[in-house]
Amino acid sequence: MAKALITGASSGIGRDIAKELSSRGYDVILVARNEEKLIKIKKELNNVQIIPMDISIKENCIKLHEMVGYVDILVNNAGFGVFGKFQNSDLEREIQLIQTNIVAVHILTKLFLKDMIEKNNGYILNVSSIAGHLPGPLMATYYSSKHYVYNLSVSINEELKKDKLNVKVGTLNPGPVRTNFNNVANVKFELNSLSSDYVAKYTVNQMLKGRVDITPGLTIKLVRFFAKIVPNNILSKFVYKSQKRKEG
C-alpha cells in the first residue's frame, strides 16, 4: 500500500491532508510535537502511525528518515510565523522558525528525495505560501523562509525533469487559511480565509494529477499574478499596510 508522511500533522492543513490521503487508501505517518493531538487524530483514521517529534532539531530530521525509510508522498507542512518589526522580534523564536521552516524542509527533502530517485517514483510537497512570492515587512523572517521553500522546490523539480525521472517536488502556496497559524503568529487576516479542509482536498487532487505549483483560491491566484508585474518597492508598501491592519 502507498505510504505518505506528513509533518506538522496535528492541526490545520497538515491534519486535513492526512485525513484526505487516508480516505484514499494511503498509509499515513503523522509527525508533530503535540502527541496528544496526534493520538486524537489517530483514533479517527485507519492505517495511521504517529511520531511525536520536534523537527526543528536537525538530528531529529535525520532520525525520522532512518525510522520511516521510503515513502511515496512526503508533505513538508510544519512551520509557523512571527509577527513584528524585525529589530523588535525575538531572535530565539526567529531561529526556531528558520530551523522549522527552512532547515527541516531542506534536510527532509534531500533525504527522502534520494530514496524516491532510487525507486524512480514519488512526490514531495513543500508547503510554501503566497508570502513566498511577496516582500514581507512586519513578518520579514516568515516571508523570507517561504521564499526559500518555493525557490528550492522549483529548482529541484527542474533538475528532476531534465533527468526524466518519475519524481516531483511541488509547492503549495495558500493565502490565509483558518488554522492555528494565526494564533501562533499573533495576527488577524483581512482577506476571507479558506477552510483547511477545502485546501487539503484541492491540494491532494492537484498532487495526484501531477501538478507541482498548487495555489488554492481565485483571490490568491490574482495576488500571485500581480506580484509578478508590480515592483517590490511598491508591493512592500501595500504589504506593510495590510500587515499593520491585521496586527493582533
Coordinates of C-alpha atoms in Angstrom, one line a residue:
M1 CA 0.0 0.0 0.0
A2 CA 1.2 3.5 -0.8
K3 CA 2.7 5.4 2.1
A4 CA 2.6 9.2 2.9
L5 CA 4.5 11.1 5.6
I6 CA 3.1 14.5 6.8
T7 CA 4.9 16.9 9.1
G8 CA 3.0 19.5 11.1
A9 CA 0.1 17.0 11.1
S10 CA -1.5 17.7 14.4
S11 CA -3.8 20.5 13.1
G12 CA -4.8 22.6 10.1
I13 CA -3.6 21.8 6.6
G14 CA -1.3 19.0 7.7
R15 CA -4.1 17.2 9.6
D16 CA -6.6 17.6 6.8
I17 CA -4.2 16.4 4.1
A18 CA -3.5 13.4 6.3
K19 CA -7.3 12.7 6.5
E20 CA -7.7 13.1 2.8
L21 CA -4.8 10.8 1.9
S22 CA -6.1 8.2 4.5
S23 CA -9.5 8.3 2.9
R24 CA -7.9 7.5 -0.4
G25 CA -6.2 4.4 1.0
Y26 CA -2.8 5.7 1.9
D27 CA -1.0 4.5 5.0
V28 CA -0.2 7.8 6.7
I29 CA 2.6 8.7 9.1
L30 CA 1.9 11.8 11.1
V31 CA 4.7 13.9 12.7
A32 CA 4.2 16.8 15.1
R33 CA 5.4 17.9 18.5
N34 CA 1.9 17.6 20.1
E35 CA 1.5 13.9 21.0
E36 CA -2.0 14.4 22.5
K37 CA -3.4 15.9 19.2
L38 CA -1.7 13.1 17.2
I39 CA -3.3 10.4 19.3
K40 CA -6.7 12.1 18.8
I41 CA -6.3 12.1 15.0
K42 CA -5.1 8.5 15.0
K43 CA -8.4 7.4 16.6
E44 CA -10.3 9.0 13.7
L45 CA -8.4 7.4 10.9
N46 CA -7.3 4.0 9.6
N47 CA -3.7 2.9 8.7
V48 CA -2.1 5.6 10.8
Q49 CA 1.3 5.8 12.5
I50 CA 2.1 8.7 14.7
I51 CA 5.6 10.0 15.6
P52 CA 5.8 12.8 18.2
M53 CA 8.9 14.7 17.3
D54 CA 10.3 18.3 17.1
I55 CA 11.8 18.5 13.6
S56 CA 13.3 21.9 14.3
I57 CA 16.1 19.8 15.7
K58 CA 18.5 18.7 12.8
E59 CA 19.2 15.3 14.4
N60 CA 15.5 14.5 14.7
C61 CA 15.1 15.0 10.9
I62 CA 17.8 12.5 10.2
K63 CA 16.3 10.1 12.8
L64 CA 12.9 10.5 11.2
H65 CA 14.2 9.4 7.8
E66 CA 16.0 6.5 9.4
M67 CA 12.8 5.4 11.1
V68 CA 10.5 5.7 8.2
G69 CA 12.5 4.9 5.0
Y70 CA 10.9 5.3 1.6
V71 CA 7.6 7.0 1.3
D72 CA 5.5 7.6 -1.9
I73 CA 4.5 11.1 -0.7
L74 CA 6.2 13.5 1.7
V75 CA 4.4 16.6 2.8
N76 CA 6.7 19.1 4.5
N77 CA 4.0 21.2 6.2
A78 CA 5.4 22.0 9.6
G79 CA 6.0 25.7 10.0
F80 CA 5.0 28.9 11.8
G81 CA 5.2 32.7 11.6
V82 CA 6.5 35.5 13.8
F83 CA 4.8 39.0 13.6
G84 CA 6.5 42.3 14.3
K85 CA 9.3 44.7 13.2
F86 CA 12.5 42.8 12.5
Q87 CA 14.5 44.8 15.1
N88 CA 12.0 44.0 17.8
S89 CA 11.1 40.3 17.2
D90 CA 12.6 37.7 19.4
L91 CA 15.8 36.3 18.0
E92 CA 15.5 32.8 19.5
R93 CA 11.9 32.5 18.2
E94 CA 13.2 33.5 14.7
I95 CA 16.0 31.0 14.8
Q96 CA 13.4 28.3 15.7
L97 CA 11.3 29.5 12.8
I98 CA 14.3 29.2 10.4
Q99 CA 15.1 25.7 11.7
T100 CA 11.5 24.6 11.2
N101 CA 10.5 26.4 8.0
I102 CA 13.8 26.1 6.2
V103 CA 16.4 23.7 7.7
A104 CA 13.9 20.9 8.4
V105 CA 12.3 21.2 4.9
H106 CA 15.8 21.2 3.3
I107 CA 17.0 18.1 5.2
L108 CA 13.8 16.0 4.8
T109 CA 13.5 16.9 1.1
K110 CA 17.1 15.8 0.4
L111 CA 17.0 12.6 2.4
F112 CA 13.6 11.4 1.1
L113 CA 14.3 12.6 -2.4
K114 CA 17.3 10.3 -2.7
D115 CA 15.1 7.3 -1.8
M116 CA 12.5 8.4 -4.4
I117 CA 15.1 8.8 -7.1
E118 CA 16.4 5.3 -6.4
K119 CA 12.9 3.9 -6.9
N120 CA 12.1 6.4 -9.7
N121 CA 8.9 7.2 -8.0
G122 CA 7.5 9.7 -5.5
Y123 CA 6.1 13.2 -4.8
I124 CA 7.3 15.8 -2.3
L125 CA 5.0 18.6 -1.5
N126 CA 6.7 21.5 0.3
V127 CA 4.2 24.0 1.8
S128 CA 5.2 27.5 0.9
S129 CA 2.7 30.4 0.9
I130 CA 1.6 33.4 -1.0
A131 CA 4.1 35.0 1.4
G132 CA 6.8 33.3 -0.6
H133 CA 6.0 35.5 -3.6
L134 CA 5.9 38.8 -1.8
P135 CA 8.2 41.1 0.3
G136 CA 7.1 40.8 3.9
P137 CA 7.5 43.8 6.1
L138 CA 6.4 43.1 9.7
M139 CA 6.8 39.3 9.0
A140 CA 10.2 39.5 7.3
T141 CA 11.6 36.2 8.5
Y142 CA 8.5 34.2 7.8
Y143 CA 8.1 35.6 4.2
S144 CA 11.7 35.0 3.5
S145 CA 11.5 31.4 4.8
K146 CA 8.6 30.7 2.4
H147 CA 10.5 32.3 -0.5
Y148 CA 13.3 29.9 0.2
V149 CA 11.0 26.9 0.2
Y150 CA 9.4 27.9 -3.1
N151 CA 12.6 28.5 -5.0
L152 CA 14.3 25.4 -3.6
S153 CA 11.4 23.3 -4.7
V154 CA 11.1 24.8 -8.2
S155 CA 14.8 24.4 -8.7
I156 CA 14.9 20.7 -7.6
N157 CA 11.9 19.9 -9.7
E158 CA 13.6 21.3 -12.9
E159 CA 16.6 19.1 -12.2
L160 CA 14.3 16.0 -11.9
K161 CA 12.6 17.0 -15.2
K162 CA 15.9 17.3 -17.0
D163 CA 16.8 13.8 -15.7
K164 CA 13.5 12.5 -17.0
L165 CA 12.6 11.0 -13.6
N166 CA 9.2 10.0 -12.3
V167 CA 9.7 12.1 -9.2
K168 CA 8.3 15.5 -8.5
V169 CA 8.8 18.3 -6.0
G170 CA 5.8 20.6 -5.8
T171 CA 4.7 23.6 -3.7
L172 CA 1.5 24.5 -2.0
N173 CA 1.0 28.3 -2.0
P174 CA -2.0 29.1 0.1
G175 CA -3.2 32.5 1.3
P176 CA -5.0 32.9 4.6
V177 CA -6.3 29.6 5.9
R178 CA -8.4 29.1 9.0
T179 CA -5.8 27.3 11.1
N180 CA -3.9 27.7 14.4
F181 CA -1.2 29.6 12.4
N182 CA -3.0 32.9 13.2
N183 CA -2.8 32.4 16.9
V184 CA 0.9 31.4 16.9
A185 CA 1.9 34.4 14.7
N186 CA -0.5 36.7 16.6
V187 CA -2.1 38.2 13.5
K188 CA -5.7 38.7 12.2
F189 CA -6.2 38.3 8.5
E190 CA -8.3 40.8 6.5
L191 CA -8.9 38.5 3.5
N192 CA -11.5 35.8 3.7
S193 CA -9.8 32.7 4.8
L194 CA -10.3 29.3 3.1
S195 CA -11.0 26.3 5.3
S196 CA -8.1 23.9 5.8
D197 CA -10.5 21.1 4.7
Y198 CA -11.1 22.7 1.3
V199 CA -7.4 23.4 0.9
A200 CA -6.5 19.8 1.7
K201 CA -8.9 18.3 -0.8
Y202 CA -7.9 20.8 -3.5
T203 CA -4.2 20.1 -2.8
V204 CA -4.4 16.3 -2.9
N205 CA -6.5 16.4 -6.1
Q206 CA -3.8 18.5 -7.7
M207 CA -0.9 16.4 -6.4
L208 CA -2.4 13.2 -7.7
K209 CA -2.8 14.8 -11.1
G210 CA 0.9 15.5 -11.0
R211 CA 0.7 19.3 -10.6
V212 CA 3.7 20.9 -9.0
D213 CA 2.5 24.5 -8.4
I214 CA -0.6 24.5 -6.3
T215 CA -2.4 27.7 -5.4
P216 CA -5.9 27.3 -3.9
G217 CA -8.4 30.2 -4.4
L218 CA -9.0 32.7 -7.1
T219 CA -8.0 35.7 -4.9
I220 CA -4.6 34.3 -4.2
K221 CA -4.1 33.3 -7.8
L222 CA -4.7 37.0 -8.7
V223 CA -2.3 38.2 -6.0
R224 CA 0.4 35.9 -7.4
F225 CA -0.3 37.4 -10.9
F226 CA 0.1 41.0 -9.7
A227 CA 3.2 40.1 -7.6
K228 CA 4.9 39.2 -10.9
I229 CA 4.3 42.5 -12.5
V230 CA 4.4 45.0 -9.7
P231 CA 7.9 46.2 -8.5
N232 CA 8.9 45.0 -5.0
N233 CA 9.3 48.6 -3.6
I234 CA 5.6 49.2 -4.4
L235 CA 4.5 45.7 -3.2
S236 CA 6.3 46.4 0.1
K237 CA 4.2 49.4 0.8
F238 CA 1.0 47.5 0.2
V239 CA 2.1 44.5 2.3
Y240 CA 3.2 46.8 5.1
K241 CA -0.2 48.5 5.3
S242 CA -2.0 45.2 5.1
Q243 CA 0.2 43.6 7.8
K244 CA -0.3 46.7 10.1
R245 CA -4.1 46.4 9.9
K246 CA -4.1 42.7 10.8
E247 CA -1.9 43.2 13.9
G248 CA -3.3 41.2 16.8

